[in-house]
Tab-separated table of C-alpha atoms in Angstrom:
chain	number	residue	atom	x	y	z
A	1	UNK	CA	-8.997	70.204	141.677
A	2	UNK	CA	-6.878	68.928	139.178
A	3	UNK	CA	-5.637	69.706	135.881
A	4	UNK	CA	-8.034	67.577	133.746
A	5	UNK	CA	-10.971	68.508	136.229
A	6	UNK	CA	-10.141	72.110	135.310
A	7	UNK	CA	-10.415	71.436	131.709
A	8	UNK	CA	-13.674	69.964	131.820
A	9	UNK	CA	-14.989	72.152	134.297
A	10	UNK	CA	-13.957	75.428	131.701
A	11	UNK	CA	-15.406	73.308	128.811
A	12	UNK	CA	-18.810	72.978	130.019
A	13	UNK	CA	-18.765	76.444	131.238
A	14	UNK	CA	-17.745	77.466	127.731
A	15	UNK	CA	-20.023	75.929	126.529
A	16	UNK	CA	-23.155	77.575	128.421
A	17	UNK	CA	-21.635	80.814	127.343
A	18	UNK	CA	-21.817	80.241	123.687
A	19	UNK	CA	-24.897	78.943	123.710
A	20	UNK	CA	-27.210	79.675	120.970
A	21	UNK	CA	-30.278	81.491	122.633
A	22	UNK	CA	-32.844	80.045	120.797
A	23	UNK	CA	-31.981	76.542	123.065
A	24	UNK	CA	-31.444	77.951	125.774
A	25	UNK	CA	-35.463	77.804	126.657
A	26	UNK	CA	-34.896	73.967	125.917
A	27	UNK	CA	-31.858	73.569	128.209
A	28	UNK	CA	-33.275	75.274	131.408
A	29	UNK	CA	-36.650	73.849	131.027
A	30	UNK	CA	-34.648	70.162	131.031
A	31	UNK	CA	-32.840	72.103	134.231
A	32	UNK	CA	-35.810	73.092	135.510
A	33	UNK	CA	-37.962	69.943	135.133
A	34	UNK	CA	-35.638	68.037	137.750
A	35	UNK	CA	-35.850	70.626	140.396
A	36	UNK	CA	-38.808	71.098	142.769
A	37	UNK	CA	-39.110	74.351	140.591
A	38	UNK	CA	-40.750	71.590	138.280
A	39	UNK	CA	-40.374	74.363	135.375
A	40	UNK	CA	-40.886	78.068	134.105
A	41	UNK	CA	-44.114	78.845	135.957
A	42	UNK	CA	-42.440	77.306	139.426
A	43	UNK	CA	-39.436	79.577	138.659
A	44	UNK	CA	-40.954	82.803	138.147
A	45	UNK	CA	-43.200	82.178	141.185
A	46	UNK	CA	-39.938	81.523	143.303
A	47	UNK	CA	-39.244	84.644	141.719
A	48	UNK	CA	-41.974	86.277	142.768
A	49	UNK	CA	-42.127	85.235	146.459
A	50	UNK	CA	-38.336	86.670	146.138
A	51	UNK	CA	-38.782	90.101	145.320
A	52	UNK	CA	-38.705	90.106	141.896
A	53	UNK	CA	-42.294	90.729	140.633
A	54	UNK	CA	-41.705	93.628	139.139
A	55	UNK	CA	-38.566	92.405	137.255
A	56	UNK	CA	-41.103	89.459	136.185
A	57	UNK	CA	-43.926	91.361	134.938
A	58	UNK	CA	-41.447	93.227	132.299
A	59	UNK	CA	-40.693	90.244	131.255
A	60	UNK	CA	-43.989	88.790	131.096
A	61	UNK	CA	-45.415	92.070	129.866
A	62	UNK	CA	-45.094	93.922	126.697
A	63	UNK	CA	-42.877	96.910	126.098
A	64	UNK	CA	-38.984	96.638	127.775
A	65	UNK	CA	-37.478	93.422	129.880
A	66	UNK	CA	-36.140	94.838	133.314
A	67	UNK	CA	-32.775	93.336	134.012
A	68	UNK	CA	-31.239	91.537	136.925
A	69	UNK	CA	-28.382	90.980	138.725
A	70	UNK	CA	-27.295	87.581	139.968
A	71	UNK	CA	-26.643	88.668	143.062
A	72	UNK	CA	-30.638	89.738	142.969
A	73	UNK	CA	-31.404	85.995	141.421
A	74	UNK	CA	-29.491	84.275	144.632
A	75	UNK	CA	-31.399	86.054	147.102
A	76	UNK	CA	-34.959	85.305	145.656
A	77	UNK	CA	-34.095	81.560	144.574
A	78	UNK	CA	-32.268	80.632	147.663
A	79	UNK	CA	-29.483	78.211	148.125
A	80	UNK	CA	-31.880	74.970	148.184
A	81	UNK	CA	-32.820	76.218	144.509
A	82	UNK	CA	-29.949	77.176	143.174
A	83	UNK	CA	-27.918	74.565	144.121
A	84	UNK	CA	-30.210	72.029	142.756
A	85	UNK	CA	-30.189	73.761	139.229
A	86	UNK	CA	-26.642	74.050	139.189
A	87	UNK	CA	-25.892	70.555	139.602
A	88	UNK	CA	-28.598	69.695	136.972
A	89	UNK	CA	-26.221	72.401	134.994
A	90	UNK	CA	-22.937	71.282	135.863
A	91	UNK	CA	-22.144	74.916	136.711
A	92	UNK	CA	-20.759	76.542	139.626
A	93	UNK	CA	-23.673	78.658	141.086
A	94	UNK	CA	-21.616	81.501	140.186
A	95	UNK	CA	-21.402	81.044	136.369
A	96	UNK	CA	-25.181	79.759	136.905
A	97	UNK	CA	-26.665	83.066	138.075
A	98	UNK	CA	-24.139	84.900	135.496
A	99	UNK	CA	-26.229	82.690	132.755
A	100	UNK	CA	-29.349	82.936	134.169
A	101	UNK	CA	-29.366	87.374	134.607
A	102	UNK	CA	-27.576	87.576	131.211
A	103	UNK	CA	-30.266	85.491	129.068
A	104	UNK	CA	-33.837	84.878	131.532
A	105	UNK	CA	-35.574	87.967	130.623
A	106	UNK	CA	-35.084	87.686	127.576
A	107	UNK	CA	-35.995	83.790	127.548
A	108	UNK	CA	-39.171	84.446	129.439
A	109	UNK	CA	-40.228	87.643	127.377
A	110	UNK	CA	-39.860	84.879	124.156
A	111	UNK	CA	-41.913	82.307	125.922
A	112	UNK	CA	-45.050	84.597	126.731
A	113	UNK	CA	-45.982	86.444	123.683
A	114	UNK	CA	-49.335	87.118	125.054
A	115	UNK	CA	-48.291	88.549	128.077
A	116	UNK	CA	-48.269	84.556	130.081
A	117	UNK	CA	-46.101	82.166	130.040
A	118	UNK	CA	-46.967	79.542	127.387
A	119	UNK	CA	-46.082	75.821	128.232
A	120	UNK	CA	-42.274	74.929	129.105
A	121	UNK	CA	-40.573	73.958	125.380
A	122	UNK	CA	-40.422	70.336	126.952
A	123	UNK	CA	-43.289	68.750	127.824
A	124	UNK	CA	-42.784	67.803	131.350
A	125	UNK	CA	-44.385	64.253	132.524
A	126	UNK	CA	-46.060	64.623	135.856
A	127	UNK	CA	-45.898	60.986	136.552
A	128	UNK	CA	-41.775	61.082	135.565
A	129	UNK	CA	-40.248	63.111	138.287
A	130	UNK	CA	-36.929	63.045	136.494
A	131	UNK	CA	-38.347	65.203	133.153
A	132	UNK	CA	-38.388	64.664	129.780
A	133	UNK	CA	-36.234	61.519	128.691
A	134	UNK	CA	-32.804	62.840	128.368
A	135	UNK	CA	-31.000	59.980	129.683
A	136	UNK	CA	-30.906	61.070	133.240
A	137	UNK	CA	-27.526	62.947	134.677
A	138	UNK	CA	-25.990	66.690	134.509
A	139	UNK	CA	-26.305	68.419	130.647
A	140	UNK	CA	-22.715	67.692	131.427
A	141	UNK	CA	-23.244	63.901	131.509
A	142	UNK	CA	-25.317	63.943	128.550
A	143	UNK	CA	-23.501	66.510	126.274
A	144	UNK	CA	-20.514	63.232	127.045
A	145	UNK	CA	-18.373	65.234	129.237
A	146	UNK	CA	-18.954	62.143	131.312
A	147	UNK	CA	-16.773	59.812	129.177
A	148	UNK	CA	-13.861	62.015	130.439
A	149	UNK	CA	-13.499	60.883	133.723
A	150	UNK	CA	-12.070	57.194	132.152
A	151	UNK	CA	-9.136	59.296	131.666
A	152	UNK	CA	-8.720	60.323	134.926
C-alpha cells in the first residue's frame, strides 16, 4: 500500500471515529441496506442466530445496554457479512467491528423506544436492491474520497 493509499485509508477511518452519533443510525442503515442483512431487523436476527440474544434484548429492552466485543460481533455475523458491510464502509473489518461494539447498542437501544425496533432511519425500497439513492459506491466514494485516486 502506498503512501497516498495510507492517507486516505486513515482519513476515512478518522472519519468513522468522529462521527457524530446521532448519524450514525443513518450511515449503517445506508450500510446495511446493500447487504443481504437488508437492514436493522436482518442484523439483529444475524445477531441472534449468532449468540447474541441476550446482548440484543438489552438493547432492545428497557433498563441497561449489554456490551460487546468485536471479537463477539465476528463470530455471530460471519465473514460473508462482515465483509460485505465493510466494503459498503470502506473500513477494514477490524476498525468495522471496533465501530460497530463501540456505538450498536447504543444505536439500537435509540431506535426501539418501545422495546422493538422501529423502521430503519432510511426508508429502504424493496424493489431497489441497491438502497436508498445515495449515488451508489462505498460512504467512501460518496463522502468524495473517490476523487483522490486522480492523483494517484
Amino acid at each position: 500500500m502506498g503512501l497516498l493509499d495510507s492517507l486516505i485509508a486513515g482519513a476515512v477511518q478518522g472519519a468513522f471515529r468522529q462521527l457524530d452519533t446521532s448519524a450514525l443510525p443513518s450511515i449503517l442503515s445506508q450500510i446495511l441496506g446493500r447487504t443481504d442483512l437488508g437492514g436493522f431487523g436482518g442484523l439483529l436476527d444475524a445477531l441472534r442466530r449468532g449468540g447474541l440474544d441476550r446482548e440484543v434484548g438489552s438493547w432492545l429492552g428497557q433498563g441497561s445496554n449489554m456490551d460487546v466485543s468485536p471479537d463477539r460481533l465476528r463470530h455471530a455475523l460471519g465473514d460473508r457479512e462482515l465483509g460485505q458491510m465493510s466494503q459498503q464502509a470502506g473500513l477494514s473489518i477490524e476498525d468495522l467491528l471496533a465501530v460497530l461494539a463501540q456505538h450498536l447498542p447504543q444505536t439500537i437501544d435509540g431506535l426501539s423506544p418501545n422495546g422493538r425496533l422501529e423502521t430503519d432511519p432510511l426508508e429502504i425500497n424493496p424493489d431497489d436492491p441497491g438502497g436508498a439513492d445515495t449515488g451508489g459506491g462505498s460512504l467512501a466514494d460518496q463522502a468524495g474520497l473517490d476523487d483522490l485516486d486522480r492523483l494517484r
